[in-house]
Coordinates of C-alpha atoms and ligand atoms in Angstrom, one line a residue:
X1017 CA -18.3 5.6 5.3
X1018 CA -16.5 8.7 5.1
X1019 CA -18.0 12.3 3.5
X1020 CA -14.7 14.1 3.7
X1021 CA -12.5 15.4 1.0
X1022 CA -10.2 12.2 -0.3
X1023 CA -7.0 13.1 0.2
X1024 CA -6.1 10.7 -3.0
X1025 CA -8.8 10.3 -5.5
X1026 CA -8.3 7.6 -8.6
X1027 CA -10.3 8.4 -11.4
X1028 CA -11.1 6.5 -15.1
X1029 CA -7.5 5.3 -14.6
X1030 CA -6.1 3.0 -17.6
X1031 CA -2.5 2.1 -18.2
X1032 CA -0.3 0.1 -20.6
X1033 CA 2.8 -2.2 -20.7
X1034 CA 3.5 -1.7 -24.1
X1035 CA 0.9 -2.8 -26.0
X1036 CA -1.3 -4.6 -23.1
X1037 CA -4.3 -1.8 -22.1
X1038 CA -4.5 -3.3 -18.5
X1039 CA -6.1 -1.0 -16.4
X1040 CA -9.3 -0.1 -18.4
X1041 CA -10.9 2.1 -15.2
X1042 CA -10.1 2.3 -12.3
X1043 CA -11.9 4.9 -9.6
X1044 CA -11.1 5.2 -6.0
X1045 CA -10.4 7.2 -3.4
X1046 CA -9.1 7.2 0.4
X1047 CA -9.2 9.9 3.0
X1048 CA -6.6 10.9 6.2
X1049 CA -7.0 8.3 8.7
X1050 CA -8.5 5.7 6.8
X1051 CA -8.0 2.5 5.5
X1052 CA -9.2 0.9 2.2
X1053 CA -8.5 -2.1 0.2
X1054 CA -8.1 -2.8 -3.3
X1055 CA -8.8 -6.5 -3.6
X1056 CA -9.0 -9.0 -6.9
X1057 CA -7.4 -12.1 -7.8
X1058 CA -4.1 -12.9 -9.4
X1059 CA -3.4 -10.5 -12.7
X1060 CA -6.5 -8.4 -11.7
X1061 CA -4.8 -5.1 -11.7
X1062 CA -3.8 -4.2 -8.2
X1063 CA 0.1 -4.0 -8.5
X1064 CA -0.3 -2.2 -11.9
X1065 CA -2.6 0.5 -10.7
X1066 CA -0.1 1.4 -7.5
X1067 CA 2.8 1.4 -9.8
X1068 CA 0.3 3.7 -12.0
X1069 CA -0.8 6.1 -9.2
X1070 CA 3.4 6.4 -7.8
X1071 CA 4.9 7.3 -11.7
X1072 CA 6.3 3.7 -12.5
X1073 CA 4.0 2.7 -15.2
X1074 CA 5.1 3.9 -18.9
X1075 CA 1.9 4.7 -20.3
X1076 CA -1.5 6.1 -18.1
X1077 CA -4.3 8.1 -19.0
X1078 CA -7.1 9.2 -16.4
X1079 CA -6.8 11.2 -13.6
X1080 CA -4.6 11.2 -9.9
X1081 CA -5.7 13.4 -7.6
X1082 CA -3.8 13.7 -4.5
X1083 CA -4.6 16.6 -2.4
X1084 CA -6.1 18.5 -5.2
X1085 CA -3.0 18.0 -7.5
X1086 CA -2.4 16.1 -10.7
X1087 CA 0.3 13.3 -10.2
X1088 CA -0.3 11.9 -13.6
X1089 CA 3.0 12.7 -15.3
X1090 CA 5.6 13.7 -12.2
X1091 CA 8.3 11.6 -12.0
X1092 CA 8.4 8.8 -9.7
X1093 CA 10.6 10.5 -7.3
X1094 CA 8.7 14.2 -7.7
X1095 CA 5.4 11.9 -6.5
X1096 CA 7.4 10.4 -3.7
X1097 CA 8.4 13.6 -1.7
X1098 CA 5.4 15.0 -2.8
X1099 CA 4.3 12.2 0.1
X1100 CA 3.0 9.0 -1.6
X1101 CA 4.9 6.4 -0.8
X1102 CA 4.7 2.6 -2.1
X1103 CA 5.7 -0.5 -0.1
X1104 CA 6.5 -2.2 -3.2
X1105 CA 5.6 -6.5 -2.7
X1106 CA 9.5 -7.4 -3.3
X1107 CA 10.2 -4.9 -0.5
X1108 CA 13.0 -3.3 -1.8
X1109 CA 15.5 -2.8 0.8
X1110 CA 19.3 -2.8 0.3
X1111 CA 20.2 -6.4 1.1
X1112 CA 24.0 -5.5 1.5
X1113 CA 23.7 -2.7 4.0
X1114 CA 22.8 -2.3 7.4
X1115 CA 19.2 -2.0 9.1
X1116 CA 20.7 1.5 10.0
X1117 CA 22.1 2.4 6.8
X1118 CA 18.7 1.9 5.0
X1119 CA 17.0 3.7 7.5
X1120 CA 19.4 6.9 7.3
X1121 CA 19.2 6.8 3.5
X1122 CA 15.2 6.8 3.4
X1123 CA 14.9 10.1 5.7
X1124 CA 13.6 13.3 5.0
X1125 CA 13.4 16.7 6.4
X1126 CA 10.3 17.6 7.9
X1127 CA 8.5 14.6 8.0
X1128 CA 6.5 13.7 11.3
X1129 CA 8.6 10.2 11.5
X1130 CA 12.1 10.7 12.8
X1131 CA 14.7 8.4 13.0
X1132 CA 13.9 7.6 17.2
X1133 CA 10.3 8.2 16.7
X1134 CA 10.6 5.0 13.9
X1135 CA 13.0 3.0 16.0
X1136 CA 10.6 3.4 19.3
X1137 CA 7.8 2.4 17.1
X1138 CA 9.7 -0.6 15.7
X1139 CA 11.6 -2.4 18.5
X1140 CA 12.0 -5.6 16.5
X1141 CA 14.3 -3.2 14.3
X1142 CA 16.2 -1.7 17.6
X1143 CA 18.1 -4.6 18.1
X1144 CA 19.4 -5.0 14.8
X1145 CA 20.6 -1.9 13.4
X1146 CA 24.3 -2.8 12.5
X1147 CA 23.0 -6.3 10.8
X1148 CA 22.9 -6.4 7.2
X1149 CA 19.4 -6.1 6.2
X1150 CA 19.6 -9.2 3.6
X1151 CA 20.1 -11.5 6.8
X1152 CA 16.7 -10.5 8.7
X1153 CA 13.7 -12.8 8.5
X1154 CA 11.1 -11.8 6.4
X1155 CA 8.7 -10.2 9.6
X1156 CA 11.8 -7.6 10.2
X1157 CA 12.5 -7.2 6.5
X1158 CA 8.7 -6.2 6.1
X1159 CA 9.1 -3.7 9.2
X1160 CA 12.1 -2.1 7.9
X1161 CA 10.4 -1.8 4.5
X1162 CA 7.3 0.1 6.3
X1163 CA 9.6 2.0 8.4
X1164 CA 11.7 3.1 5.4
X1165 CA 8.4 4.3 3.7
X1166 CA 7.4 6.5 6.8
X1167 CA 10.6 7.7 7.5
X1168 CA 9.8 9.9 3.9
X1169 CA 7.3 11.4 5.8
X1170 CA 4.1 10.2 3.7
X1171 CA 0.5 11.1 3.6
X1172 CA -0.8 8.4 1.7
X1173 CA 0.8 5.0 1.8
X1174 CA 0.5 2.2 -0.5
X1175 CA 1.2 -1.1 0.4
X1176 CA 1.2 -4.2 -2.0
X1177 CA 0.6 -7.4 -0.3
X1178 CA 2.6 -6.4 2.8
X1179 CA 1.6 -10.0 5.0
X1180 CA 2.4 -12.5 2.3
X1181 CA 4.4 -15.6 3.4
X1182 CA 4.8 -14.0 6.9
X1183 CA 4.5 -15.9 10.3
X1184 CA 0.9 -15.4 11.7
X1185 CA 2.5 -13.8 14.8
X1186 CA 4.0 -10.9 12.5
X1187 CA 0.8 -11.1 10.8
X1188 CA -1.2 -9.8 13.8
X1189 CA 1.8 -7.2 14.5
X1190 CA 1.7 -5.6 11.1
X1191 CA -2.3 -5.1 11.4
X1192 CA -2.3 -3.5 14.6
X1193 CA 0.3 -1.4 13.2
X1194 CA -2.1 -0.5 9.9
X1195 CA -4.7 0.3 12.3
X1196 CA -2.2 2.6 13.9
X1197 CA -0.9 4.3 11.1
X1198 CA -4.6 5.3 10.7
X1199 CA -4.8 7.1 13.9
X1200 CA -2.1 9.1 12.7
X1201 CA -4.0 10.5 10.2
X1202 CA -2.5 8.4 7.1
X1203 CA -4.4 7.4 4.5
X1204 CA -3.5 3.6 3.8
X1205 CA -4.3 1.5 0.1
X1206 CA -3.6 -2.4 1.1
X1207 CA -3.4 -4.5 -1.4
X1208 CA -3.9 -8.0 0.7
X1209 CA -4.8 -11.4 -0.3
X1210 CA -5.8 -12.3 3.1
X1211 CA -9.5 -11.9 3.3
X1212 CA -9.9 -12.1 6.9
X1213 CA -7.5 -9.4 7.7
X1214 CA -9.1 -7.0 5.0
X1215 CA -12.4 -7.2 6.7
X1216 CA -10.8 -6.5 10.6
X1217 CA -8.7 -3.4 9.5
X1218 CA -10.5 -1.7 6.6
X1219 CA -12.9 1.3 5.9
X1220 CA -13.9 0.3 2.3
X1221 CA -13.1 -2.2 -0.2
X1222 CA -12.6 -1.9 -3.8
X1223 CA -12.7 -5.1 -5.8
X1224 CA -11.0 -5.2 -9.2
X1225 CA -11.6 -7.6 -11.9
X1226 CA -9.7 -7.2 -15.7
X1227 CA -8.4 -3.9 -14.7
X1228 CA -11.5 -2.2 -13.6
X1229 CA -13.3 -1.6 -10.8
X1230 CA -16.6 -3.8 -10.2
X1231 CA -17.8 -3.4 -6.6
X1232 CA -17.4 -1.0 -3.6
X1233 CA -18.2 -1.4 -0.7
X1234 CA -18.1 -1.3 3.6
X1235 CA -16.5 -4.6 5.6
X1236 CA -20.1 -5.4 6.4
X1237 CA -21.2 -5.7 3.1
X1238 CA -18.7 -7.7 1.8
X1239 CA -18.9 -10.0 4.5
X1240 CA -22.7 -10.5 2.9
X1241 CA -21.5 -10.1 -0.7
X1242 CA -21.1 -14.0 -1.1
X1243 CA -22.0 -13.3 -5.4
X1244 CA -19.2 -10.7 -5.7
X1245 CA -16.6 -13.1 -3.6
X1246 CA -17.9 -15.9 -6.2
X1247 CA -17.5 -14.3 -9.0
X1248 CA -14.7 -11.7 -8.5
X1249 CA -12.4 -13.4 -6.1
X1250 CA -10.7 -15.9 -6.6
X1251 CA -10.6 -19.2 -4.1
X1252 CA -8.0 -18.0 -2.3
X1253 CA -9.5 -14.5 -1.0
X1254 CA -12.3 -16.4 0.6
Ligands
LIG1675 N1 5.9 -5.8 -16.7 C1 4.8 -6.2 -17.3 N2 4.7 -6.3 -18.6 C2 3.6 -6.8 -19.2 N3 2.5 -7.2 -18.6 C3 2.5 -7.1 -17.2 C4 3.7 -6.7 -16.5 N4 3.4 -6.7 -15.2 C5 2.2 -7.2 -15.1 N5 1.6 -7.5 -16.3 C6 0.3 -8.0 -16.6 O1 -0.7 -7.1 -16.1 C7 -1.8 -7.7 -15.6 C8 -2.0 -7.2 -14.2 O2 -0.9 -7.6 -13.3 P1 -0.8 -7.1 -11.8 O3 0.5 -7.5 -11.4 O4 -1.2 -5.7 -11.7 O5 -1.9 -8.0 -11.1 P2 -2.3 -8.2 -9.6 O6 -3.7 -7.9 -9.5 O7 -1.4 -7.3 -8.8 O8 -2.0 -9.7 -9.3 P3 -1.2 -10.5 -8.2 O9 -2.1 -10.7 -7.1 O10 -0.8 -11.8 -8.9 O11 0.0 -9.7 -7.9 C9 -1.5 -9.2 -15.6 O12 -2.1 -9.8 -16.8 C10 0.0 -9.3 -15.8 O13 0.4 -10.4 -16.6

C-alpha cells in the first residue's frame, strides 16, 4: 500500500448518458509506478468512468485530479497531451494504414518513448511496420495500440480490458509488459476481466458495482474476499 501523493485521484465521480445517472460515486486514486485495477461485472461502470476521467463522457460532476489539476471539463484532447492516455477496448487503430504510419501519427515531442525506444521495446511490431495495421492478429494489434498510447508520452495510462480474446501466450507478454510500464514510473488503471492476472500484476483493487465504488483493497485481500467476489463479481471474474 502506497502513502505517496496520487498522481490521479477520482473523487465522488458521477456521470450521465443522457438521462441515465451511471456513475453515482466513484473514488480512486493511483500513484507513479503503480498498478491498480478497477474491477466489476458487465455494465458495472468501468468503461464509463475511463471515458469520464479522459473528457469523453457528456455530462460528469465530481472531481479529477491529476497531478493537482482539474481535468473535469478540458477537452478530450487538452486531457490527452496533458499525459492521460486511454487504450480504449475497440483499440482504435487506423485499420487502412501502416503499423508505421500509426505509429508516426501518435508521437509527441518530449515524451520519454521515442519512436526506436517503442520499436526496441515491441519487436513483434519491428517486423511489420509497412503492413497495414487492419491485417495484424489481434496480439500485435493490442501492442500497437499500447505502443501508440506511450508514444504520447503519458503519465497515467488507462487501459480497458486490454487481454480480452487474446492467445494466452500474448496474454503473459502484455503482463510482463504492465509490470514493466510500472518500473518506469507510470501509473497504470486496468480494467481486466481476468481475475487471475489482476491479482499477479496489481497494487490495489477497486471493485465497482451500479456505478459506485464498494470495496478496496490489496491482491491479498481479495484473494480472501470470497463475500465481495460473490456478491460483486460476476461468475466470470472468479
Ligand atoms: N453510449 C451509451 N449510452 C447509454 N448508456 C450506456 C452507453 N454506454 C454504456 N451505457 C450503459 O452504462 C452502464 C455502464 O456501462 P459500462 O460500459 O461502463 O460498463 P462496464 O463496467 O465497462 O461493463 P463491460 O464489462 O460490459 O464493458 C451500462 O448500463 C450500459 O448499458
Amino acid at each position: 500500500m502506497s502513502a505517496r501523493q496520487p498522481l490521479l485521484s477520482v473523487e465522488a465521480l458521477q456521470g450521465w448518458y443522457g438521462k441515465s445517472h451511471i456513475l453515482q460515486g466513484v473514488n480512486f486514486d493511483v500513484c507513479e509506478g503503480e498498478l491498480v485495477t478497477l474491477l466489476g461485472r458487465n455494465g458495472a461502470g468501468k468503461t464509463t468512468t475511463l471515458r469520464a476521467i479522459t473528457g469523453l463522457l457528456p455530462r460528469v460532476e465530481g472531481a479529477v485530479r491529476y497531478g493537482g489539476k482539474e481535468l473535469i471539463g478540458l477537452a478530450p484532447h487538452v486531457i490527452a497531451r496533458s499525459g492521460v492516455a486511454l487504450v480504449p477496448e475497440n483499440r482504435g487503430i487506423f485499420a487502412g494504414l501502416t503499423v508505421q504510419e500509426n505509429l508516426s501519427i501518435a508521437i509527441r515531442r518530449h515524451s520519454i518513448w521515442t519512436m526506436a525506444r517503442v520499436r526496441e521495446f515491441f519487436p513483434e511490431l519491428e517486423h511489420r511496420l509497412n503492413t497495414p495495421a487492419g491485417k495484424l492478429s489481434g496480439g500485435e494489434q493490442q501492442m500497437l495500440t499500447i505502443a501508440r498510447a506511450l508514444l504520447t508520452g503519458p503519465r497515467v495510462l488507462l487501459l480497458d480490458e486490454p487481454t480480452e480474446g487474446l492467445a494466452p501466450v500474448i496474454v503473459e507478454r502484455l503482463v510482463s509488459l504492465f509490470s514493466h510500464l510500472k518500473t518506469e514510473g507510470l501509473a497504470v488503471v486496468l480494467v481486466e476481466h481476468n481475475f487471475e492476472i489482476c491479482l499477479t500484476v496489481a497494487d490495489r483493487h477497486f471493485i465497482i458495482d451500479g456505478g459506485e465504488i464498494v470495496w478496496t483493497g490489496d491482491s491479498d485481500s481479495l484473494a480472501n474476499a470470497e463475500d465481495v467476489i460473490s456478491r460483486h463479481l460476476s461468475l466470470e471474474n472468479v
